[in-house]
CSV table of C-alpha atoms and ligand atoms in Angstrom, one decimal:
chain,number,residue,atom,x,y,z
F,1,MET,CA,15.0,9.3,0.9
F,2,HIS,CA,16.0,5.9,-0.4
F,3,THR,CA,14.7,2.8,1.2
F,4,LYS,CA,16.9,-0.3,1.5
F,5,SER,CA,18.6,-1.4,-1.6
F,6,THR,CA,17.7,-4.5,-3.5
F,7,GLU,CA,20.9,-6.1,-2.3
F,8,GLU,CA,19.8,-5.7,1.3
F,9,LYS,CA,16.2,-6.8,0.5
F,10,VAL,CA,17.5,-10.0,-1.3
F,11,SER,CA,20.1,-10.7,1.4
F,12,LYS,CA,17.3,-10.6,4.0
F,13,LYS,CA,15.7,-13.6,2.2
F,14,GLU,CA,19.1,-15.2,1.9
F,15,LYS,CA,19.6,-14.7,5.7
F,16,LEU,CA,16.4,-16.5,6.3
F,17,LYS,CA,17.4,-19.3,4.1
F,18,ARG,CA,20.8,-19.5,5.9
F,19,SER,CA,19.2,-19.6,9.3
F,20,ILE,CA,16.9,-22.4,8.2
F,21,ARG,CA,20.0,-24.3,6.9
F,22,LYS,CA,21.7,-23.6,10.2
F,23,HIS,CA,18.8,-24.9,12.3
F,24,PRO,CA,17.2,-27.5,10.1
F,25,ALA,CA,14.9,-28.6,12.9
F,26,ILE,CA,13.0,-25.3,12.6
F,27,PHE,CA,12.0,-26.1,9.0
F,28,PRO,CA,9.5,-28.9,9.6
F,29,LEU,CA,8.0,-27.1,12.6
F,30,ALA,CA,7.6,-23.8,10.6
F,31,LYS,CA,6.0,-25.9,7.7
F,32,LYS,CA,3.6,-27.5,10.2
F,33,ALA,CA,2.7,-24.2,11.8
F,34,TYR,CA,2.1,-22.7,8.3
F,35,SER,CA,-0.1,-25.5,7.2
F,36,PHE,CA,-2.1,-25.3,10.5
F,37,TYR,CA,-2.5,-21.5,9.9
F,38,LYS,CA,-3.7,-22.2,6.3
F,39,LYS,CA,-6.3,-24.7,7.6
F,40,VAL,CA,-7.7,-22.5,10.4
F,41,ASP,CA,-7.4,-19.1,8.7
F,42,TYR,CA,-10.5,-19.4,6.6
F,43,PRO,CA,-13.0,-20.7,9.3
F,44,VAL,CA,-11.6,-18.2,11.8
F,45,SER,CA,-12.0,-15.3,9.4
F,46,TYR,CA,-15.4,-16.5,8.4
F,47,ILE,CA,-16.5,-16.4,12.0
F,48,ARG,CA,-14.8,-13.0,12.7
F,49,TYR,CA,-16.4,-11.5,9.6
F,50,HIS,CA,-20.0,-12.6,10.5
F,51,TYR,CA,-19.4,-11.6,14.2
F,52,SER,CA,-18.3,-8.1,13.1
F,53,LEU,CA,-21.4,-7.7,10.9
F,54,ALA,CA,-23.6,-8.9,13.8
F,55,ARG,CA,-21.9,-6.8,16.4
F,56,GLY,CA,-21.8,-3.6,14.3
F,57,VAL,CA,-18.0,-3.2,14.2
F,58,PRO,CA,-15.7,-2.7,11.2
F,59,TYR,CA,-14.2,-5.8,9.7
F,60,THR,CA,-10.7,-5.6,8.2
F,61,GLY,CA,-9.6,-9.3,8.4
F,62,THR,CA,-8.5,-11.8,5.7
F,63,MET,CA,-12.1,-12.7,4.6
F,64,PHE,CA,-12.2,-11.2,1.0
F,65,TYR,CA,-8.8,-9.6,2.0
F,66,ALA,CA,-10.9,-6.8,3.4
F,67,SER,CA,-8.0,-4.6,4.1
F,68,PHE,CA,-4.8,-3.8,2.2
F,69,MET,CA,-3.4,-1.4,4.8
F,70,HIS,CA,0.0,-2.6,5.9
F,71,GLU,CA,1.4,-1.8,9.3
F,72,PRO,CA,4.6,-0.1,8.0
F,73,ARG,CA,2.8,1.8,5.2
F,74,GLU,CA,-0.1,3.3,7.2
F,75,PRO,CA,1.9,5.7,9.4
F,76,VAL,CA,3.7,7.0,6.3
F,77,MET,CA,0.4,7.8,4.6
F,78,LYS,CA,-1.1,9.3,7.8
F,79,ASN,CA,1.9,11.5,8.5
F,80,LEU,CA,1.9,12.9,5.0
F,81,LEU,CA,-1.7,13.8,5.2
F,82,LYS,CA,-1.2,15.4,8.6
F,83,SER,CA,1.7,17.5,7.4
F,84,GLU,CA,-0.2,18.5,4.3
F,85,ILE,CA,-3.2,19.6,6.4
F,86,ALA,CA,-0.9,21.5,8.7
F,87,ARG,CA,0.2,23.7,5.8
F,88,ASP,CA,-3.3,25.1,5.5
F,89,PRO,CA,-5.4,23.8,8.4
F,90,LYS,CA,-8.6,25.8,7.5
F,91,ASN,CA,-8.8,24.5,3.9
F,92,PRO,CA,-11.4,21.7,3.8
F,93,TYR,CA,-9.0,19.0,2.5
F,94,LYS,CA,-10.3,17.1,-0.5
F,95,ILE,CA,-8.9,13.6,-1.2
F,96,LEU,CA,-9.7,11.5,-4.2
F,97,GLU,CA,-9.1,7.8,-3.8
F,98,ILE,CA,-9.1,5.5,-6.8
F,99,GLY,CA,-9.5,1.9,-5.5
F,100,THR,CA,-11.2,1.5,-2.1
F,101,TRP,CA,-12.2,-2.1,-1.8
F,102,GLY,CA,-13.4,-2.7,1.9
F,103,GLY,CA,-12.7,0.9,2.8
F,104,ALA,CA,-9.5,0.5,4.9
F,105,SER,CA,-7.5,3.3,3.3
F,106,ALA,CA,-10.5,5.6,2.9
F,107,ILE,CA,-11.3,5.1,6.6
F,108,MET,CA,-7.7,5.9,7.5
F,109,TRP,CA,-7.8,9.1,5.5
F,110,ALA,CA,-11.2,10.1,6.9
F,111,LYS,CA,-10.2,9.4,10.5
F,112,THR,CA,-7.0,11.5,10.0
F,113,LEU,CA,-9.1,14.4,8.8
F,114,VAL,CA,-11.3,14.1,11.9
F,115,GLU,CA,-8.3,13.8,14.2
F,116,MET,CA,-6.8,17.0,12.6
F,117,GLY,CA,-10.1,18.8,13.1
F,118,ASN,CA,-10.3,19.4,9.3
F,119,PRO,CA,-13.7,19.4,7.7
F,120,GLY,CA,-12.5,17.6,4.6
F,121,THR,CA,-13.9,14.8,2.5
F,122,VAL,CA,-12.7,11.6,0.9
F,123,PHE,CA,-14.2,10.8,-2.5
F,124,CYS,CA,-13.8,7.2,-3.5
F,125,ILE,CA,-13.9,6.0,-7.1
F,126,ASP,CA,-14.3,2.2,-7.3
F,127,ASN,CA,-16.6,0.1,-9.3
F,128,TRP,CA,-16.5,-2.8,-6.8
F,129,ARG,CA,-16.8,-5.2,-9.7
F,130,PRO,CA,-14.3,-7.8,-11.1
F,131,TYR,CA,-11.3,-6.2,-12.7
F,132,PRO,CA,-8.3,-7.5,-14.7
F,133,SER,CA,-5.6,-7.8,-12.1
F,134,VAL,CA,-7.7,-9.3,-9.4
F,135,GLU,CA,-6.0,-12.7,-8.7
F,136,LEU,CA,-6.8,-13.7,-5.2
F,137,GLN,CA,-9.6,-16.3,-4.8
F,138,ARG,CA,-10.9,-14.6,-1.6
F,139,MET,CA,-11.2,-11.2,-3.5
F,140,LYS,CA,-13.1,-13.0,-6.2
F,141,GLU,CA,-15.5,-14.3,-3.5
F,142,GLY,CA,-15.9,-10.7,-2.2
F,143,LEU,CA,-17.0,-9.6,-5.6
F,144,LYS,CA,-19.8,-12.1,-5.7
F,145,ASN,CA,-23.3,-10.7,-4.8
F,146,ASP,CA,-21.8,-7.3,-4.0
F,147,ARG,CA,-20.4,-8.6,-0.7
F,148,ILE,CA,-17.4,-6.2,-0.7
F,149,PHE,CA,-19.4,-3.1,-1.5
F,150,LYS,CA,-21.8,-4.1,1.3
F,151,LEU,CA,-18.8,-4.6,3.6
F,152,PHE,CA,-17.4,-1.2,2.5
F,153,ASN,CA,-20.7,0.5,3.5
F,154,HIS,CA,-20.8,-1.4,6.8
F,155,ASN,CA,-17.2,-0.4,7.6
F,156,ILE,CA,-17.5,3.3,6.9
F,157,LYS,CA,-20.7,3.4,9.0
F,158,MET,CA,-19.3,1.5,11.9
F,159,ALA,CA,-16.0,3.5,11.8
F,160,GLY,CA,-18.1,6.6,12.3
F,161,VAL,CA,-16.9,8.3,9.1
F,162,GLU,CA,-19.8,7.7,6.7
F,163,ASP,CA,-20.4,11.5,6.5
F,164,ARG,CA,-16.8,12.1,5.4
F,165,ILE,CA,-16.7,9.5,2.6
F,166,VAL,CA,-18.4,9.9,-0.8
F,167,PRO,CA,-18.5,6.7,-2.8
F,168,MET,CA,-18.4,7.2,-6.6
F,169,ARG,CA,-19.3,3.8,-8.1
F,170,ALA,CA,-18.1,3.3,-11.7
F,171,PRO,CA,-15.0,2.3,-13.5
F,172,SER,CA,-12.4,5.0,-13.1
F,173,ASN,CA,-12.4,5.9,-16.8
F,174,THR,CA,-16.0,6.9,-16.5
F,175,PHE,CA,-15.4,9.7,-14.0
F,176,ALA,CA,-12.2,11.1,-15.5
F,177,PRO,CA,-13.8,13.3,-18.2
F,178,LEU,CA,-16.4,14.6,-15.8
F,179,LEU,CA,-14.0,16.0,-13.2
F,180,ALA,CA,-12.5,19.5,-13.5
F,181,PRO,CA,-8.7,19.9,-13.4
F,182,GLU,CA,-6.9,21.0,-10.2
F,183,ILE,CA,-9.7,20.3,-7.7
F,184,PHE,CA,-8.2,17.9,-5.2
F,185,ASP,CA,-5.6,18.4,-2.6
F,186,MET,CA,-4.6,14.8,-2.8
F,187,VAL,CA,-5.2,12.0,-5.3
F,188,TYR,CA,-4.4,8.5,-4.0
F,189,ILE,CA,-4.2,5.9,-6.8
F,190,ASP,CA,-4.7,2.2,-5.7
F,191,GLY,CA,-7.0,0.8,-8.4
F,192,ASP,CA,-6.2,-1.7,-11.2
F,193,HIS,CA,-2.4,-2.2,-11.3
F,194,THR,CA,-2.1,-3.4,-14.9
F,195,TYR,CA,0.3,-1.1,-16.9
F,196,ASN,CA,-2.3,0.4,-19.3
F,197,GLN,CA,-5.1,1.1,-16.8
F,198,PHE,CA,-2.7,2.4,-14.1
F,199,LYS,CA,-1.2,4.7,-16.6
F,200,ARG,CA,-4.6,6.0,-17.6
F,201,ASP,CA,-5.5,6.6,-14.0
F,202,VAL,CA,-2.3,8.5,-13.3
F,203,GLN,CA,-2.7,10.6,-16.5
F,204,ASN,CA,-6.4,11.3,-15.9
F,205,TYR,CA,-6.3,12.0,-12.2
F,206,GLY,CA,-2.9,13.6,-12.0
F,207,LYS,CA,-4.6,16.5,-13.7
F,208,CYS,CA,-7.1,16.8,-10.9
F,209,VAL,CA,-4.4,17.6,-8.4
F,210,LYS,CA,-4.2,21.3,-7.3
F,211,ILE,CA,-0.9,23.1,-7.8
F,212,GLY,CA,0.8,22.4,-4.5
F,213,GLY,CA,-1.2,19.2,-4.0
F,214,ILE,CA,-0.2,15.6,-3.9
F,215,VAL,CA,-0.5,12.6,-6.1
F,216,CYS,CA,0.4,9.3,-4.4
F,217,GLY,CA,-0.2,5.6,-4.5
F,218,ASP,CA,0.4,2.1,-3.2
F,219,ASP,CA,2.5,-0.9,-4.1
F,220,LEU,CA,5.8,0.6,-5.3
F,221,GLU,CA,8.2,-1.7,-3.6
F,222,TYR,CA,11.3,-1.0,-5.7
F,223,TYR,CA,12.9,1.9,-7.5
F,224,PRO,CA,13.0,1.3,-11.3
F,225,SER,CA,16.8,1.3,-10.9
F,226,GLU,CA,16.5,-1.8,-8.7
F,227,ILE,CA,14.6,-3.9,-11.1
F,228,ASP,CA,15.3,-5.4,-14.5
F,229,LEU,CA,13.3,-3.0,-16.7
F,230,GLU,CA,13.6,-5.0,-19.9
F,231,PHE,CA,12.2,-8.1,-18.2
F,232,THR,CA,9.5,-5.9,-16.6
F,233,TYR,CA,8.4,-4.3,-19.9
F,234,LYS,CA,8.3,-7.8,-21.5
F,235,ASN,CA,5.8,-8.8,-18.8
F,236,SER,CA,3.9,-5.6,-18.4
F,237,GLU,CA,1.2,-6.3,-21.0
F,238,ASP,CA,-0.4,-9.1,-19.2
F,239,THR,CA,-2.9,-8.6,-16.4
F,240,ARG,CA,-0.9,-9.9,-13.5
F,241,ASP,CA,-0.8,-7.8,-10.4
F,242,ASN,CA,2.6,-9.2,-9.2
F,243,LEU,CA,5.7,-10.2,-11.0
F,244,THR,CA,8.7,-12.2,-9.7
F,245,ASP,CA,12.1,-11.5,-11.2
F,246,PRO,CA,13.6,-15.0,-11.7
F,247,LYS,CA,17.2,-13.8,-11.3
F,248,LYS,CA,16.8,-11.6,-8.2
F,249,GLY,CA,13.9,-13.5,-6.7
F,250,ILE,CA,12.1,-10.2,-5.9
F,251,THR,CA,8.4,-9.7,-6.3
F,252,TYR,CA,6.9,-6.4,-7.3
F,253,HIS,CA,4.0,-4.7,-9.1
F,254,PRO,CA,5.2,-4.3,-12.8
F,255,GLY,CA,2.5,-1.8,-13.8
F,256,VAL,CA,3.2,0.5,-10.9
F,257,VAL,CA,6.9,0.6,-11.1
F,258,LEU,CA,7.0,1.2,-14.9
F,259,VAL,CA,4.3,3.9,-15.0
F,260,VAL,CA,5.7,5.8,-12.0
F,261,HIS,CA,9.2,5.6,-13.6
F,262,GLU,CA,7.8,7.0,-17.0
F,263,MET,CA,5.6,9.7,-15.5
F,264,PHE,CA,7.7,11.0,-12.6
F,265,GLY,CA,11.2,9.6,-12.8
F,266,ASP,CA,12.6,9.5,-9.3
F,267,VAL,CA,9.8,9.6,-6.8
F,268,SER,CA,9.5,9.8,-3.0
F,269,MET,CA,8.8,6.4,-1.7
F,270,LYS,CA,8.7,4.7,1.7
F,271,ASN,CA,7.5,1.3,2.7
F,272,GLY,CA,5.7,0.8,-0.6
F,273,PHE,CA,3.9,4.1,-0.6
F,274,TRP,CA,5.0,6.8,-3.2
F,275,ALA,CA,4.1,10.5,-3.5
F,276,MET,CA,4.9,13.6,-5.6
F,277,ARG,CA,3.9,17.2,-5.2
F,278,ARG,CA,2.4,19.1,-8.2
F,279,THR,CA,4.3,22.3,-9.1
F,280,LYS,CA,3.5,25.0,-11.7
F,281,ASP,CA,5.8,23.2,-14.1
F,282,GLY,CA,5.5,19.5,-13.2
F,283,TRP,CA,6.2,17.4,-10.1
F,284,GLU,CA,8.6,17.5,-7.3
F,285,LYS,CA,9.5,15.1,-4.5
F,286,VAL,CA,8.1,15.3,-1.0
F,287,THR,CA,9.4,14.3,2.4
F,288,LEU,CA,8.0,11.0,3.6
P,301,LIG,C1,-6.2,-3.2,-4.0
P,301,LIG,S1,-7.8,-2.7,-4.0
P,301,LIG,C2,-7.8,-1.2,-3.1
P,301,LIG,C3,-7.4,-1.3,-1.6
P,301,LIG,C4,-7.7,-0.2,-0.8
P,301,LIG,N1,-7.1,1.1,-1.2
P,301,LIG,C5,-7.2,-0.5,0.7
P,301,LIG,O1,-6.2,0.0,1.0
P,301,LIG,O2,-7.9,-1.2,1.4
P,301,LIG,C6,-8.1,-2.2,-5.6
P,301,LIG,C7,-9.5,-1.6,-5.9
P,301,LIG,O3,-9.5,-1.0,-7.2
P,301,LIG,C8,-10.7,-1.2,-7.7
P,301,LIG,N2,-10.6,-1.1,-9.2
P,301,LIG,C9,-9.9,-1.8,-10.0
P,301,LIG,N3,-10.0,-1.4,-11.3
P,301,LIG,C10,-10.8,-0.4,-11.3
P,301,LIG,C11,-11.3,0.5,-12.3
P,301,LIG,N4,-10.9,0.4,-13.5
P,301,LIG,N5,-12.1,1.5,-11.9
P,301,LIG,C12,-12.5,1.7,-10.6
P,301,LIG,N6,-12.0,0.9,-9.6
P,301,LIG,C13,-11.2,-0.1,-9.9
P,301,LIG,C14,-11.2,-2.6,-7.3
P,301,LIG,O4,-12.6,-2.7,-7.4
P,301,LIG,C15,-10.6,-2.6,-5.9
P,301,LIG,O5,-11.6,-2.3,-5.0
């Protein structure tokens, strides 16, 4: 199913610009509110983070950008897992996640397994070390002194899913040759988004998906047909996570959109989440 076209997405931005032009008084107010938020966000998240550690509850706030789960994306991921489990409820479902950070997506997968009464496991490959496309200062802070890995361990414990999650700590390339083909029911790829590494991850771990299983990932905001491919290829060699098309004004993940386009062509995609099912001869779309 197609999401909204680029035209509609761009025009949303345009609509916002127009309404600001129509009600100019809102602009300075919105600017003030934003700068106030910027000032208080760090101290508030700092307090919430330490409070969560002390109280023994999971922390998924903006300190270290502890969570990358987005409200519209999460139900799509959850529903796909539920419907996959329902196809064979007794099969202990095995998920491989590449890129776990503070554990938000892994916890969501694990809680869904529990909710479905499935005895499955989530295997998490992540080195929890600096990587090329990490750009945000708060993430860099999380990588100092192993803070984010400690937070991941805290979060899975406090979420009550420690026994469902197996951390595999190393760069993703290290594990690839050690894993047998066709062993996972689902492989979720959300590690380094640079073109070359993302491609290696999809090639290496796509093989580990069982026939009938799912490969999926995060951060595909646009279909390749919606972006300027020439411009994207020109800018795909650098290590940036995001790219803004100067003509259309849209921001997207160049590595993800190009690799998905090259490896699968037209994919199933909803709210930035993409997925494909492995068949005997290749890959087919799924309902999201
Ligand atoms: C965007 S975060 C993942 C977010 C997580 N899936 C969530 O939803 O909260 C990307 C993660 O990929 C990991 N990563 C990046 N490059 C990697 C590599 N080459 N091997 C293993 N992990 C990597 C980073 O350490 C980071 O934790």
